[in-house]
Short mmCIF file of C-alpha atoms in Angstrom, two decimals:
data_model
loop_
_atom_site.label_atom_id
_atom_site.label_comp_id
_atom_site.label_asym_id
_atom_site.label_seq_id
_atom_site.Cartn_x
_atom_site.Cartn_y
_atom_site.Cartn_z
CA MET U 697 2.68 -16.28 -4.99
CA ASN U 698 5.02 -19.55 -4.91
CA ILE U 699 8.84 -20.04 -4.87
CA ARG U 700 9.34 -20.48 -7.92
CA LYS U 701 7.50 -17.28 -9.02
CA LEU U 702 9.26 -14.68 -6.85
CA VAL U 703 12.85 -16.01 -8.46
CA LEU U 704 11.08 -15.62 -11.70
CA ALA U 705 10.07 -12.20 -10.90
CA THR U 706 13.18 -11.41 -9.59
CA VAL U 707 15.38 -11.97 -12.37
CA ASN U 708 12.93 -10.74 -14.87
CA LYS U 709 13.23 -7.88 -12.68
CA LEU U 710 16.75 -7.51 -12.86
CA ARG U 711 17.63 -8.51 -16.51
CA ALA U 712 15.39 -4.77 -16.74
CA GLN U 713 16.49 -3.00 -14.06
CA PRO U 714 20.02 -4.29 -13.17
CA SER U 715 20.31 -2.00 -10.23
CA TYR U 716 17.19 -4.29 -8.71
CA CYS U 717 20.10 -6.42 -7.31
CA PHE U 718 21.86 -3.27 -4.95
CA PHE U 719 18.80 -2.17 -3.77
CA VAL U 720 17.47 -5.89 -2.64
CA PHE U 721 21.39 -6.02 -1.02
CA ILE U 722 20.65 -2.94 0.86
CA ASP U 723 16.74 -3.70 2.05
CA ILE U 724 18.32 -6.81 2.97
CA LEU U 725 20.80 -4.64 5.18
CA ALA U 726 17.96 -2.48 6.54
CA ILE U 727 16.36 -5.61 7.87
CA VAL U 728 19.02 -6.05 10.15
CA ILE U 729 20.53 -2.96 10.90
CA TYR U 730 16.93 -2.09 12.67
CA LEU U 731 16.52 -4.55 13.73
CA PRO U 732 16.74 -2.94 17.29
CA ARG U 733 14.60 -0.50 16.70
CA TYR U 734 11.06 -3.12 16.03
CA LEU U 735 12.02 -4.75 18.86
CA CYS U 736 12.24 -1.85 20.50
CA CYS U 737 8.10 -1.14 19.11
CA MET U 738 7.40 -4.57 19.73
CA LEU U 739 7.88 -4.44 23.96
CA ARG U 740 6.62 -0.51 23.91
CA LYS U 741 2.41 -0.40 25.06
CA GLN U 742 1.53 1.95 23.12
CA LYS U 743 -0.04 1.83 20.08
CA ILE U 744 1.72 3.13 16.40
CA ILE U 745 -0.03 5.13 13.58
CA CYS U 746 1.77 3.94 10.35
CA PHE U 747 1.87 4.83 7.59
CA ALA U 748 2.87 2.40 4.40
CA TRP U 749 5.66 4.80 2.46
CA GLY U 750 6.49 1.46 0.13
CA ASN U 751 9.34 3.74 -1.98
CA GLY U 752 7.41 6.95 -2.00
CA GLU U 753 5.14 7.05 -4.41
CA TYR U 754 1.89 7.72 -2.64
CA SER U 755 4.16 10.30 -0.76
CA ASP U 756 0.89 13.34 -2.00
CA SER U 757 -1.11 11.79 -0.18
CA PHE U 758 0.49 11.18 3.26
CA LEU U 759 2.24 13.73 4.22
CA PRO U 760 -0.60 16.13 4.41
CA LEU U 761 -1.57 13.63 7.40
CA PHE U 762 1.82 13.43 8.71
CA TYR U 763 2.06 16.72 9.37
CA LYS U 764 -0.05 17.21 11.05
CA LEU U 765 -0.66 13.50 13.62
CA ASN U 766 3.61 14.25 14.14
CA ASP U 767 2.01 17.68 16.10
CA SER U 768 0.46 15.44 18.12
CA ASN U 769 1.12 13.00 21.15
CA LEU U 770 0.86 9.85 18.92
CA LYS U 771 3.86 7.48 17.78
CA VAL U 772 3.57 7.48 14.03
CA LEU U 773 6.37 5.18 11.99
CA PHE U 774 6.65 5.04 8.24
CA PHE U 775 7.08 1.04 6.61
CA PHE U 776 9.77 2.24 3.93
CA HIS U 777 11.76 -0.40 1.39
CA PHE U 778 14.54 1.12 -1.22
CA TYR U 779 13.52 -0.20 -4.14
CA ALA U 780 13.28 2.51 -7.47
CA PRO U 781 12.54 5.10 -3.83
CA ARG U 782 10.91 8.77 -5.29
CA ARG U 783 10.27 10.08 -2.33
CA TYR U 784 13.61 9.98 1.53
CA SER U 785 14.36 12.46 3.61
CA MET U 786 15.83 12.31 7.40
CA THR U 787 12.22 11.73 8.68
CA ILE U 788 11.62 8.40 7.34
CA PHE U 789 14.78 6.95 8.61
CA LYS U 790 13.78 8.55 11.77
CA LYS U 791 10.33 7.19 12.05
CA GLY U 792 10.53 4.34 10.03
CA LEU U 793 11.22 0.94 9.74
CA PRO U 794 11.32 -2.28 6.48
CA ARG U 795 8.67 -2.83 5.26
CA VAL U 796 9.44 -6.39 6.27
CA TYR U 797 8.09 -6.07 9.46
CA ALA U 798 5.33 -4.07 8.46
CA ASP U 799 3.13 -7.87 9.14
CA VAL U 800 5.48 -8.95 12.60
CA LEU U 801 4.50 -5.84 14.27
CA ASP U 802 0.77 -5.77 15.48
CA ASP U 803 -1.16 -3.38 17.34
CA LYS U 804 -1.21 -0.93 15.26
CA LEU U 805 -3.35 1.66 12.38
CA VAL U 806 -1.89 1.10 8.87
CA LEU U 807 -3.09 4.10 6.34
CA CYS U 808 -2.69 2.34 2.38
CA ALA U 809 -2.97 4.52 -0.57
CA GLY U 810 -2.98 1.60 -2.81
CA SER U 811 -3.90 -2.02 -3.40
CA SER U 812 -1.60 -2.84 -0.44
CA LYS U 813 -1.71 -6.18 1.61
CA PHE U 814 -0.87 -6.45 5.01
CA LYS U 815 -1.74 -9.21 7.28
CA ASN U 816 -4.71 -8.45 10.11
CA LEU U 817 -2.46 -9.27 12.74
CA PHE U 818 -3.43 -8.48 16.87
CA LYS U 819 -5.06 -4.70 16.87
CA THR U 820 -4.14 -4.42 13.97
CA THR U 821 -6.42 -1.52 11.65
CA ARG U 822 -5.72 -0.84 8.30
CA ILE U 823 -6.87 2.38 7.03
CA GLN U 824 -7.52 2.75 2.82
CA LEU U 825 -6.98 5.73 1.91
CA PHE U 826 -6.86 6.16 -1.73
CA HIS U 827 -4.55 7.97 -4.01
CA ALA U 828 -7.37 9.29 -6.75
CA PRO U 829 -11.37 10.08 -6.91
CA ALA U 830 -11.53 7.52 -8.42
CA SER U 831 -14.40 5.01 -8.60
CA PHE U 832 -14.88 1.05 -7.40
CA GLY U 833 -15.22 -1.14 -10.95
CA GLY U 834 -13.52 1.96 -13.04
CA SER U 835 -9.60 2.18 -12.34
CA TRP U 836 -10.05 0.76 -8.04
CA GLN U 837 -11.17 -2.86 -8.01
CA ARG U 838 -12.63 -4.68 -5.32
CA ASP U 839 -8.63 -5.44 -4.07
CA ILE U 840 -8.72 -2.10 -3.01
CA ILE U 841 -11.83 -3.04 -1.07
CA ASP U 842 -10.88 -6.15 0.29
CA ASN U 843 -7.43 -6.11 2.32
CA PHE U 844 -8.99 -3.06 4.97
CA ASP U 845 -10.91 -2.54 7.89
CA ALA U 846 -11.65 0.30 7.15
CA LEU U 847 -12.11 3.03 4.39
CA PHE U 848 -11.86 6.91 3.78
CA MET U 849 -14.06 7.97 1.22
CA VAL U 850 -13.08 9.99 -1.52
CA THR U 851 -15.88 10.81 -3.97
CA LYS U 852 -19.47 10.93 -2.51
CA TYR U 853 -20.22 8.25 -5.30
CA GLN U 854 -17.83 5.86 -3.95
CA TRP U 855 -20.77 6.17 -0.54
CA PHE U 856 -22.71 5.14 -2.32
CA GLN U 857 -21.40 2.60 -4.19
CA CYS U 858 -20.30 0.90 -0.75
CA THR U 859 -23.62 2.41 1.14
CA GLU U 860 -26.29 1.16 -1.36
CA GLY U 861 -24.52 0.40 -4.68
CA LYS U 862 -23.31 -2.58 -6.09
CA PHE U 863 -20.56 -2.98 -3.80
CA THR U 864 -22.26 -3.49 -0.43
CA PRO U 865 -21.66 -6.55 0.62
CA ILE U 866 -18.17 -6.36 0.09
CA ALA U 867 -18.13 -3.31 2.25
CA GLU U 868 -20.73 -4.03 4.76
CA LYS U 869 -18.60 -5.69 7.42
CA LYS U 870 -15.87 -2.26 6.82
CA LYS U 871 -15.66 1.17 8.41
CA LEU U 872 -16.78 3.35 6.46
CA PHE U 873 -15.84 7.19 6.96
CA GLN U 874 -16.76 9.83 4.60
CA THR U 875 -13.72 11.85 4.59
CA GLY U 876 -11.75 13.46 0.90
CA TYR U 877 -8.90 14.75 -1.07
CA PRO U 878 -6.36 15.61 1.66
CA LYS U 879 -3.64 15.28 -1.42
CA ILE U 880 -5.28 18.73 -2.43
CA ASP U 881 -5.81 21.14 0.83
CA LYS U 882 -2.51 22.97 -0.08
CA TYR U 883 -3.34 23.92 -3.14
CA PHE U 884 -6.20 26.22 -2.36
CA SER U 885 -3.17 27.65 0.34
CA SER U 886 -2.39 29.20 -3.33
CA ASN U 887 -3.80 32.76 -4.81
CA CYS U 888 -6.17 30.61 -7.63
CA ASN U 889 -8.24 33.63 -9.20
CA TYR U 890 -5.42 35.85 -10.70
CA ASN U 891 -7.19 37.59 -13.65
CA SER U 892 -6.89 36.27 -16.46
CA HIS U 893 -5.57 39.08 -18.62
CA ASP U 894 -2.70 39.43 -16.23
CA GLU U 895 0.49 40.24 -18.25
CA LYS U 896 1.54 37.05 -18.60
CA PRO U 897 1.64 34.32 -21.62
CA ILE U 898 -0.48 31.85 -22.10
CA THR U 899 -0.15 28.77 -19.67
CA LEU U 900 -1.57 24.82 -20.79
CA PHE U 901 -0.42 22.52 -18.18
CA TYR U 902 -0.39 19.00 -20.02
CA GLY U 903 -0.68 15.90 -17.18
CA PRO U 904 -1.13 12.85 -19.08
CA THR U 905 -2.52 9.47 -17.56
CA TYR U 906 0.03 5.76 -18.20
CA HIS U 907 -0.99 2.91 -20.32
CA ARG U 908 -0.46 2.41 -23.51
CA GLU U 909 -3.40 1.73 -24.46
CA ILE U 910 -5.53 4.63 -22.66
CA SER U 911 -2.13 7.93 -22.13
CA SER U 912 -2.57 9.99 -24.63
CA ILE U 913 0.77 10.83 -24.70
CA PHE U 914 0.98 9.05 -27.90
CA ASP U 915 -0.49 10.90 -30.11
CA PHE U 916 -1.08 14.29 -29.23
CA LEU U 917 2.54 15.64 -26.56
CA PRO U 918 4.25 16.74 -30.43
CA VAL U 919 1.11 18.57 -31.42
CA ILE U 920 0.85 20.04 -27.98
CA VAL U 921 4.52 21.16 -28.30
CA GLN U 922 4.34 22.46 -31.10
CA ILE U 923 1.31 24.32 -30.61
CA CYS U 924 2.83 26.11 -27.55
CA LYS U 925 5.78 27.49 -30.25
CA GLN U 926 3.95 28.97 -33.04
CA ASN U 927 1.20 30.42 -30.30
CA ASN U 928 4.22 31.53 -27.70
CA TYR U 929 2.03 29.33 -24.34
CA ARG U 930 4.19 28.19 -22.19
CA LEU U 931 4.06 24.71 -22.00
CA ILE U 932 4.05 22.61 -18.33
CA VAL U 933 4.14 19.13 -18.29
CA LYS U 934 4.33 16.57 -15.45
CA LEU U 935 3.53 12.00 -15.84
CA HIS U 936 2.38 10.33 -14.05
CA PRO U 937 4.90 7.89 -12.56
CA PHE U 938 4.09 4.89 -14.96
CA LEU U 939 5.37 6.93 -17.09
CA TYR U 940 8.66 6.38 -16.71
CA HIS U 941 8.41 2.65 -16.05
CA LYS U 942 10.62 2.80 -19.88
CA TYR U 943 11.26 -1.29 -19.03
CA ASN U 944 7.14 -1.87 -19.50
CA TYR U 945 5.25 -1.60 -22.21
CA ALA U 946 1.85 -1.91 -21.06
CA HIS U 947 3.05 1.39 -18.96
CA SER U 948 5.10 3.56 -21.14
CA GLY U 949 5.38 1.49 -24.82
CA SER U 950 8.66 0.61 -23.90
CA ILE U 951 9.97 4.86 -24.55
CA ASP U 952 11.52 6.80 -22.12
CA TRP U 953 9.65 9.57 -21.49
CA TYR U 954 11.84 11.63 -19.48
CA LYS U 955 14.30 11.41 -22.44
CA GLN U 956 11.86 13.02 -25.29
CA VAL U 957 10.49 15.48 -23.12
CA LYS U 958 13.99 16.52 -21.97
CA GLN U 959 14.16 16.50 -25.72
CA TYR U 960 11.46 18.72 -26.02
CA GLN U 961 12.71 21.10 -23.40
CA LYS U 962 16.00 22.09 -25.24
CA GLN U 963 13.89 22.76 -28.29
CA TYR U 964 11.14 24.76 -26.93
CA ASN U 965 12.64 27.35 -23.72
CA GLU U 966 8.96 27.90 -21.92
CA LEU U 967 8.62 24.70 -21.81
CA VAL U 968 8.78 23.61 -17.88
CA PHE U 969 9.25 19.47 -17.51
CA ILE U 970 7.60 18.56 -13.22
CA ASN U 971 9.54 16.10 -12.58
CA GLY U 972 8.72 14.02 -10.46
CA ARG U 973 6.94 15.09 -6.83
CA ASP U 974 6.42 18.81 -6.55
CA ASP U 975 5.31 20.24 -3.61
CA ASN U 976 4.84 23.59 -6.14
CA LEU U 977 2.59 22.19 -7.39
CA GLY U 978 0.10 24.75 -6.87
CA LYS U 979 1.93 27.44 -7.93
CA TYR U 980 1.69 25.73 -11.57
CA PHE U 981 -2.15 25.54 -11.40
CA GLU U 982 -2.09 29.19 -10.26
CA ILE U 983 -0.77 30.64 -12.81
CA THR U 984 -2.23 27.61 -15.47
CA ASP U 985 -4.81 28.79 -18.26
CA CYS U 986 -6.68 25.57 -19.07
CA PHE U 987 -5.52 22.12 -18.74
CA LEU U 988 -5.00 19.05 -20.79
CA THR U 989 -5.76 15.54 -20.35
CA ASP U 990 -7.07 12.28 -20.81
CA THR U 991 -7.86 10.61 -17.90
CA SER U 992 -6.33 11.85 -15.29
CA GLY U 993 -7.16 12.48 -12.33
CA LEU U 994 -4.05 15.52 -12.10
CA GLY U 995 -6.56 17.68 -14.26
CA PHE U 996 -9.76 16.98 -11.83
CA GLU U 997 -7.75 18.31 -9.09
CA PHE U 998 -6.29 21.33 -11.12
CA VAL U 999 -10.40 21.89 -11.21
CA LEU U 1000 -11.56 21.43 -7.74
CA VAL U 1001 -8.78 24.07 -6.78
CA THR U 1002 -8.83 26.35 -9.66
CA GLY U 1003 -12.81 26.38 -11.56
CA ARG U 1004 -10.70 27.23 -14.62
CA PRO U 1005 -11.13 25.41 -18.02
CA ILE U 1006 -9.47 21.96 -18.79
CA LEU U 1007 -9.58 19.30 -22.59
CA PHE U 1008 -9.88 16.05 -22.11
CA LEU U 1009 -8.22 14.65 -25.35
CA GLY U 1010 -8.44 11.33 -26.82
CA ASN U 1011 -11.92 8.94 -25.89
CA LYS U 1012 -9.99 6.00 -24.21
CA LEU U 1013 -11.53 5.68 -21.04
CA LYS U 1014 -9.61 4.44 -17.80
CA ILE U 1015 -11.47 1.52 -17.24
CA PRO U 1016 -10.65 -2.69 -17.43
CA LEU U 1017 -8.63 -3.12 -20.15
CA GLU U 1018 -11.58 -6.47 -21.88
CA ASP U 1019 -14.02 -3.85 -21.28
CA LEU U 1020 -12.19 -0.42 -23.60
CA ARG U 1021 -10.72 -3.09 -26.07
CA SER U 1022 -14.34 -4.88 -26.42
CA GLY U 1023 -15.89 -1.56 -26.62
CA ASN U 1024 -18.13 -2.01 -24.38
CA THR U 1025 -17.79 1.05 -22.09
CA ASP U 1026 -21.83 1.93 -21.39
CA LYS U 1027 -21.67 -0.10 -17.98
CA TYR U 1028 -19.30 2.62 -16.95
CA LYS U 1029 -20.90 6.12 -18.47
CA GLN U 1030 -22.27 6.32 -14.14
CA LEU U 1031 -18.92 7.01 -12.73
CA PRO U 1032 -18.54 10.75 -11.95
CA GLU U 1033 -14.67 10.30 -13.56
CA ILE U 1034 -16.11 9.17 -16.73
CA TYR U 1035 -19.48 11.03 -16.45
CA TYR U 1036 -17.58 14.83 -15.86
CA ARG U 1037 -14.81 14.12 -18.84
CA GLY U 1038 -17.13 16.23 -21.37
CA THR U 1039 -19.56 16.93 -19.11
CA ILE U 1040 -17.31 20.40 -16.75
CA GLY U 1041 -14.61 20.37 -20.48
CA SER U 1042 -14.70 19.29 -24.03
CA ILE U 1043 -13.13 16.31 -25.31
CA VAL U 1044 -10.77 16.32 -28.27
CA GLU U 1045 -10.31 13.68 -30.39
CA ASN U 1046 -8.85 14.35 -33.05
CA PRO U 1047 -5.29 16.12 -32.41
CA GLN U 1048 -5.43 18.08 -35.16
CA THR U 1049 -8.00 20.52 -33.77
CA LEU U 1050 -6.80 20.54 -30.49
CA GLU U 1051 -5.26 24.44 -31.40
CA GLN U 1052 -8.69 25.29 -32.74
CA GLN U 1053 -10.18 23.93 -29.02
CA ILE U 1054 -7.88 25.79 -26.89
CA LYS U 1055 -8.10 28.90 -28.85
CA LYS U 1056 -11.69 28.92 -28.28
CA THR U 1057 -11.44 27.82 -24.64
CA LEU U 1058 -9.35 30.46 -23.90
CA GLU U 1059 -11.64 32.76 -25.43
CA LYS U 1060 -14.36 31.56 -23.01
CA ASN U 1061 -15.12 28.24 -20.67
CA HIS U 1062 -18.36 27.66 -21.44
CA TYR U 1063 -18.51 24.70 -18.62
CA VAL U 1064 -18.20 27.52 -15.90
CA GLN U 1065 -21.46 26.55 -14.03
CA GLN U 1066 -20.83 23.04 -14.44
CA ILE U 1067 -17.37 22.83 -12.56
CA GLN U 1068 -19.12 24.73 -10.35
CA LYS U 1069 -21.73 21.64 -9.99
CA PHE U 1070 -18.38 19.44 -9.44
CA GLN U 1071 -17.04 21.38 -7.04
CA LYS U 1072 -19.79 21.33 -5.02
CA GLU U 1073 -20.50 17.51 -5.91
CA TYR U 1074 -17.66 15.51 -6.19
CA VAL U 1075 -15.85 15.41 -3.31
CA PHE U 1076 -15.94 15.42 0.74
CA ASN U 1077 -14.79 18.66 1.97
CA LEU U 1078 -12.85 20.38 -0.11
CA GLY U 1079 -10.54 21.79 0.68
CA SER U 1080 -10.78 20.38 4.47
CA ALA U 1081 -9.68 16.99 4.15
CA ALA U 1082 -6.62 16.56 5.28
CA GLU U 1083 -8.19 17.85 9.30
CA LYS U 1084 -11.33 15.39 8.89
CA ALA U 1085 -8.90 12.10 8.05
CA VAL U 1086 -7.07 13.32 11.25
CA CYS U 1087 -9.81 13.66 13.32
CA GLN U 1088 -11.32 10.13 12.11
CA ILE U 1089 -7.67 8.24 12.40
CA LYS U 1090 -8.09 9.62 15.76
CA GLN U 1091 -11.63 8.28 16.17
CA LEU U 1092 -10.69 4.72 15.37
CA TYR U 1093 -7.27 5.01 17.66
CA GLN U 1094 -9.33 5.49 20.10
CA ALA U 1095 -11.58 2.36 19.44
CA THR U 1096 -8.95 -0.14 19.01
CA LYS U 1097 -6.81 0.87 22.21
#
């Protein structure tokens, strides 16, 4: 990005979010304050394992690994910045450095969960963990591979794509690992095998994805709330993080979804709003009878952990927009996140038929066998991926000492 584009981007952010200026100032101040720590890290002769923490957006992907690595003798560090912070603690500040130092500190392993860009410095290994179980070519494009030296594969199809499929030429010089999905390991500690006939309100969990052209929230949220009110269902709502971007039309339709859901909550006491990250998500899975989503990976997480029913809302797919707009969707049907949509649960295209389909699904789950197959075939090391990932990190650590 050249200077002109950087200035324009900064000006646009200031117009949309005046608080951005404050966080830029804090970031600059942090660079000065943390200079002694950077110098100490640079001079010490010990490889460092670093988390690309950013603003905490992918904390769910990092924390399971941090807790296990923190018990070892390895040096752990967080690269953070303050703009639009989501999740911080004293641990981040005590064990962290501002993001700007990442590209001048060598001899490290960098763990990323998004399309971060880190310079390939001396003795630096850049590891892609992935924050969702998506496939390459659908949600993930090649930039999620290009900037990394090692890929910790979540799904078995990702492995196929990079060893036998069309992405093999891109990944052939990288180290590939069959890791799995550490993010959901902790959910298995909850007892998700409750008796559906226990005396409790029937509970629906709605987890929509983002984007004005893809998310079901624009058509289905009012209908879902009304259905729950009429049938005395408890409703749990968790928004995709990008739906909070009320200044971004593409992400949220320029709608303040936080305010919208809070208004629904005032009208209906049985609506539970999970605002942002919640460490008790497994407990919400435990009490949920049926999950409602469009293409969000959260729905797949629910089914992987609980084996319970899911309904898919609308017919929009999370694929490159040019293909979605032109209807060129057939080439994506082999991707698991597309294939399983309708294979492990029904697709409800019309909001008017949703209530009938919910009642039908609650009466009997007709997808039990398909769900059991999905649990066996979709991801690596289901329920034990964090332990596997830490072993692989240590393996890379020893190989690059």
